[in-house]
Amino acid sequence: MRFTVNRDVFSDAVSFAVKLLPQRPTQPLLSGALIEAEDGSLTVSSFDYEVSARTSITAEVADPGRALVSGRLLGEIASRLPHADVEVSLLESRVEVRCGSASFSLPAMPVEEYPQVPQVDTVSGAVPADVFSDAIAQVSMAASKDDVTPVITGVQFEITENSLTLTATDRYRVATRSIDWENQGGQNDLSALVPSKIVTEVGKTFSGDGIVHVAIIKDAERELIAFTGGSKTVTSLLIKGNYPPVGRLFPTSIDNYAVVNTGELVEAVGRVGLVLEREAALRFSFAEGTVTLEAAGTESAQAVETVDAHLVGEEMVVSLKPQFLLDGLRSTHAEFARIAFTRTDNPGKPGPVLITSQRSKDETDEESFRYLLQPNLLLR
């Protein structure tokens, strides 16, 4: 194997392929990056039996062939090469990388023992890459980081004929967003539970690719999802299990809410929260014209601030964790946010707070992002 390739194109391809490699692979081979050169094309891929990444670029191929080397080492080398064309060759059991005055020799791993990288030749549908990336950023941060309950560490994909809804929860909050879906596989009512780490990386990687094609495969051999944008493809096994029916938690109607300037409230929460102990909550008192933030921290430190607010319905007092609230406010991606209050059968227990985006103080936003946050019990 021997080929020559543009340095920047090579670095980008290797970086993409090795980004999702496991930190602690179950087998040394699964830490590798597979390089395949043939007919003017170079393919770089990685696979650990759960997640794969694959991309193809143009290269001048003198001798076709395949090689397997340490993915993370190759990624570090490729990102720091001098600005010149890169020549890569396989000499017996070593891969030689030359670029300008720099030269590296890497041990090759047995490529014949490497698992077959998943090939996906079907498409379920397509979404605009920028909208998809935006929706992922809004939703994925609400997924649980606790592996004790794997089913809520993922992002749930729910697909109808012309809509894709993403949902994530960690039990304390729920984030959901619906976007347009172009059905290309003839199947309606598809669902897939995808690891949030993979969804997040897909959102970042494919944000500028125009269109992202999605394939959901569920058969006797495998259950996986594939994302393709341009010449790049990521596949992931689906999380097995039943996702909790969190959709029913959202209220069907709201008659008690406040509209606030998103940026002003975000800044106020950051300031008042400085005196709080970790995991403590802020007290929010909503009245017509203002919302008052109050915090009591360690060593008798206290903080109070008011922010303008337009209130519809009754005055309300809720206690919310600052970081969870900030996540919801920032994810509205709007100048104004609507904070709506729900009720429970227990008068002493406040219902969840629903955060949505608002175009102005008086005009609602049609974007379908919704963020439901469970308040803390009020401190008397």
Tab-separated table of N, CA, C and O in Angstrom, residues 16-22 25-34 44-54 68-69 71 109 113-119 222 224-225 233-237:
chain	number	residue	atom	x	y	z
A	16	PHE	N	-12.059	12.554	12.153
A	16	PHE	CA	-13.441	12.079	12.182
A	16	PHE	C	-13.508	10.597	12.524
A	16	PHE	O	-14.313	10.167	13.362
A	17	ALA	N	-12.666	9.792	11.897
A	17	ALA	CA	-12.749	8.337	12.056
A	17	ALA	C	-12.399	7.883	13.464
A	17	ALA	O	-12.945	6.888	13.953
A	18	VAL	N	-11.486	8.579	14.141
A	18	VAL	CA	-11.019	8.100	15.448
A	18	VAL	C	-11.715	8.789	16.618
A	18	VAL	O	-11.499	8.418	17.771
A	19	LYS	N	-12.568	9.772	16.334
A	19	LYS	CA	-13.178	10.560	17.408
A	19	LYS	C	-14.010	9.705	18.359
A	19	LYS	O	-14.072	9.960	19.562
A	20	LEU	N	-14.669	8.680	17.831
A	20	LEU	CA	-15.565	7.873	18.648
A	20	LEU	C	-14.930	6.567	19.125
A	20	LEU	O	-15.623	5.681	19.630
A	21	LEU	N	-13.627	6.447	18.983
A	21	LEU	CA	-12.951	5.249	19.491
A	21	LEU	C	-13.106	5.157	21.008
A	21	LEU	O	-13.070	6.172	21.713
A	22	PRO	N	-13.276	3.951	21.550
A	22	PRO	CA	-13.435	3.809	23.004
A	22	PRO	C	-12.154	4.168	23.742
A	22	PRO	O	-11.049	3.936	23.236
A	25	PRO	N	-10.666	0.107	25.073
A	25	PRO	CA	-11.235	-0.949	24.219
A	25	PRO	C	-11.095	-2.321	24.853
A	25	PRO	O	-10.149	-2.588	25.602
A	26	THR	N	-12.050	-3.189	24.556
A	26	THR	CA	-12.020	-4.549	25.093
A	26	THR	C	-10.929	-5.387	24.436
A	26	THR	O	-10.474	-6.373	25.005
A	27	GLN	N	-10.518	-4.988	23.216
A	27	GLN	CA	-9.432	-5.660	22.517
A	27	GLN	C	-8.513	-4.604	21.908
A	27	GLN	O	-9.000	-3.561	21.442
A	28	PRO	N	-7.195	-4.817	21.889
A	28	PRO	CA	-6.279	-3.830	21.302
A	28	PRO	C	-6.626	-3.471	19.862
A	28	PRO	O	-6.484	-2.318	19.447
A	29	LEU	N	-7.094	-4.464	19.094
A	29	LEU	CA	-7.435	-4.199	17.689
A	29	LEU	C	-8.502	-3.112	17.552
A	29	LEU	O	-8.511	-2.356	16.578
A	30	LEU	N	-9.404	-3.030	18.543
A	30	LEU	CA	-10.525	-2.105	18.432
A	30	LEU	C	-10.124	-0.658	18.699
A	30	LEU	O	-10.962	0.237	18.619
A	31	SER	N	-8.850	-0.443	19.005
A	31	SER	CA	-8.334	0.922	19.126
A	31	SER	C	-7.740	1.406	17.807
A	31	SER	O	-7.189	2.498	17.730
A	32	GLY	N	-7.856	0.578	16.783
A	32	GLY	CA	-7.195	0.875	15.524
A	32	GLY	C	-8.023	1.691	14.550
A	32	GLY	O	-9.240	1.760	14.637
A	33	ALA	N	-7.313	2.324	13.612
A	33	ALA	CA	-7.926	2.992	12.461
A	33	ALA	C	-7.573	2.174	11.227
A	33	ALA	O	-6.399	1.869	10.983
A	34	LEU	N	-8.583	1.804	10.467
A	34	LEU	CA	-8.388	0.994	9.262
A	34	LEU	C	-8.226	1.913	8.064
A	34	LEU	O	-9.084	2.761	7.796
A	44	VAL	N	-10.928	5.774	5.527
A	44	VAL	CA	-10.456	5.642	6.905
A	44	VAL	C	-11.664	5.318	7.771
A	44	VAL	O	-12.693	5.996	7.699
A	45	SER	N	-11.544	4.290	8.595
A	45	SER	CA	-12.697	3.876	9.402
A	45	SER	C	-12.250	3.314	10.741
A	45	SER	O	-11.088	2.958	10.940
A	46	SER	N	-13.210	3.244	11.662
A	46	SER	CA	-12.988	2.625	12.968
A	46	SER	C	-14.263	1.902	13.369
A	46	SER	O	-15.362	2.258	12.939
A	47	PHE	N	-14.113	0.871	14.234
A	47	PHE	CA	-15.274	0.070	14.627
A	47	PHE	C	-14.937	-0.696	15.898
A	47	PHE	O	-13.874	-1.304	15.997
A	48	ASP	N	-15.836	-0.636	16.897
A	48	ASP	CA	-15.596	-1.374	18.144
A	48	ASP	C	-16.741	-2.337	18.459
A	48	ASP	O	-16.979	-2.658	19.619
A	49	TYR	N	-17.445	-2.788	17.441
A	49	TYR	CA	-18.609	-3.668	17.531
A	49	TYR	C	-19.889	-2.938	17.953
A	49	TYR	O	-20.975	-3.488	17.815
A	50	GLU	N	-19.770	-1.720	18.464
A	50	GLU	CA	-20.951	-0.939	18.829
A	50	GLU	C	-21.101	0.307	17.972
A	50	GLU	O	-22.198	0.643	17.538
A	51	VAL	N	-19.998	1.000	17.739
A	51	VAL	CA	-20.019	2.260	16.993
A	51	VAL	C	-18.984	2.202	15.886
A	51	VAL	O	-17.866	1.707	16.093
A	52	SER	N	-19.344	2.717	14.718
A	52	SER	CA	-18.383	2.798	13.624
A	52	SER	C	-18.398	4.191	13.023
A	52	SER	O	-19.411	4.898	13.072
A	53	ALA	N	-17.265	4.594	12.477
A	53	ALA	CA	-17.148	5.849	11.731
A	53	ALA	C	-16.363	5.546	10.471
A	53	ALA	O	-15.345	4.838	10.509
A	54	ARG	N	-16.825	6.095	9.348
A	54	ARG	CA	-16.203	5.759	8.059
A	54	ARG	C	-16.276	6.961	7.132
A	54	ARG	O	-17.326	7.610	7.034
A	68	LEU	N	-3.819	-1.400	9.360
A	68	LEU	CA	-4.484	-1.073	10.618
A	68	LEU	C	-3.441	-0.563	11.602
A	68	LEU	O	-2.457	-1.251	11.887
A	69	VAL	N	-3.651	0.668	12.104
A	69	VAL	CA	-2.698	1.269	13.033
A	69	VAL	C	-3.458	1.878	14.214
A	69	VAL	O	-4.679	2.033	14.168
A	71	GLY	N	-5.388	4.204	16.249
A	71	GLY	CA	-6.189	5.322	15.782
A	71	GLY	C	-5.839	6.629	16.462
A	71	GLY	O	-5.684	7.666	15.803
A	109	MET	N	-1.094	-3.376	12.934
A	109	MET	CA	-1.792	-4.476	13.604
A	109	MET	C	-2.349	-5.432	12.550
A	109	MET	O	-2.519	-5.039	11.386
A	113	GLU	N	-7.602	-9.695	11.189
A	113	GLU	CA	-8.384	-10.004	12.384
A	113	GLU	C	-9.373	-8.894	12.742
A	113	GLU	O	-10.134	-9.031	13.701
A	114	TYR	N	-9.350	-7.803	11.984
A	114	TYR	CA	-10.218	-6.667	12.299
A	114	TYR	C	-11.655	-6.985	11.886
A	114	TYR	O	-11.898	-7.574	10.827
A	115	PRO	N	-12.649	-6.602	12.709
A	115	PRO	CA	-14.042	-6.923	12.368
A	115	PRO	C	-14.527	-6.145	11.151
A	115	PRO	O	-14.018	-5.065	10.835
A	116	GLN	N	-15.515	-6.690	10.475
A	116	GLN	CA	-16.099	-6.056	9.295
A	116	GLN	C	-16.858	-4.793	9.696
A	116	GLN	O	-17.767	-4.826	10.513
A	117	VAL	N	-16.456	-3.663	9.127
A	117	VAL	CA	-17.137	-2.399	9.420
A	117	VAL	C	-18.537	-2.448	8.818
A	117	VAL	O	-18.710	-2.851	7.655
A	118	PRO	N	-19.579	-2.088	9.579
A	118	PRO	CA	-20.953	-2.176	9.050
A	118	PRO	C	-21.139	-1.394	7.758
A	118	PRO	O	-20.686	-0.253	7.630
A	119	GLN	N	-21.801	-2.010	6.812
A	119	GLN	CA	-22.154	-1.363	5.550
A	119	GLN	C	-23.670	-1.172	5.526
A	119	GLN	O	-24.421	-2.114	5.778
A	222	ARG	N	-29.342	-7.472	13.430
A	222	ARG	CA	-28.824	-6.282	14.088
A	222	ARG	C	-29.910	-5.231	14.257
A	222	ARG	O	-30.902	-5.205	13.529
A	224	LEU	N	-29.548	-1.178	14.510
A	224	LEU	CA	-28.620	-0.059	14.509
A	224	LEU	C	-29.200	1.119	13.752
A	224	LEU	O	-30.208	1.009	13.051
A	225	ILE	N	-28.532	2.266	13.928
A	225	ILE	CA	-28.902	3.478	13.212
A	225	ILE	C	-27.653	3.978	12.507
A	225	ILE	O	-26.526	3.827	13.009
A	233	THR	N	-19.935	8.610	7.369
A	233	THR	CA	-21.012	7.793	7.933
A	233	THR	C	-20.664	7.368	9.351
A	233	THR	O	-19.525	6.962	9.624
A	234	VAL	N	-21.634	7.476	10.255
A	234	VAL	CA	-21.517	6.972	11.618
A	234	VAL	C	-22.638	5.973	11.847
A	234	VAL	O	-23.791	6.239	11.500
A	235	THR	N	-22.308	4.814	12.411
A	235	THR	CA	-23.344	3.851	12.793
A	235	THR	C	-23.232	3.570	14.285
A	235	THR	O	-22.155	3.682	14.877
A	236	SER	N	-24.346	3.203	14.887
A	236	SER	CA	-24.353	2.868	16.306
A	236	SER	C	-25.414	1.817	16.575
A	236	SER	O	-26.511	1.878	16.007
A	237	LEU	N	-25.082	0.863	17.436
A	237	LEU	CA	-26.102	-0.050	17.917
A	237	LEU	C	-27.115	0.736	18.742
A	237	LEU	O	-26.778	1.730	19.392
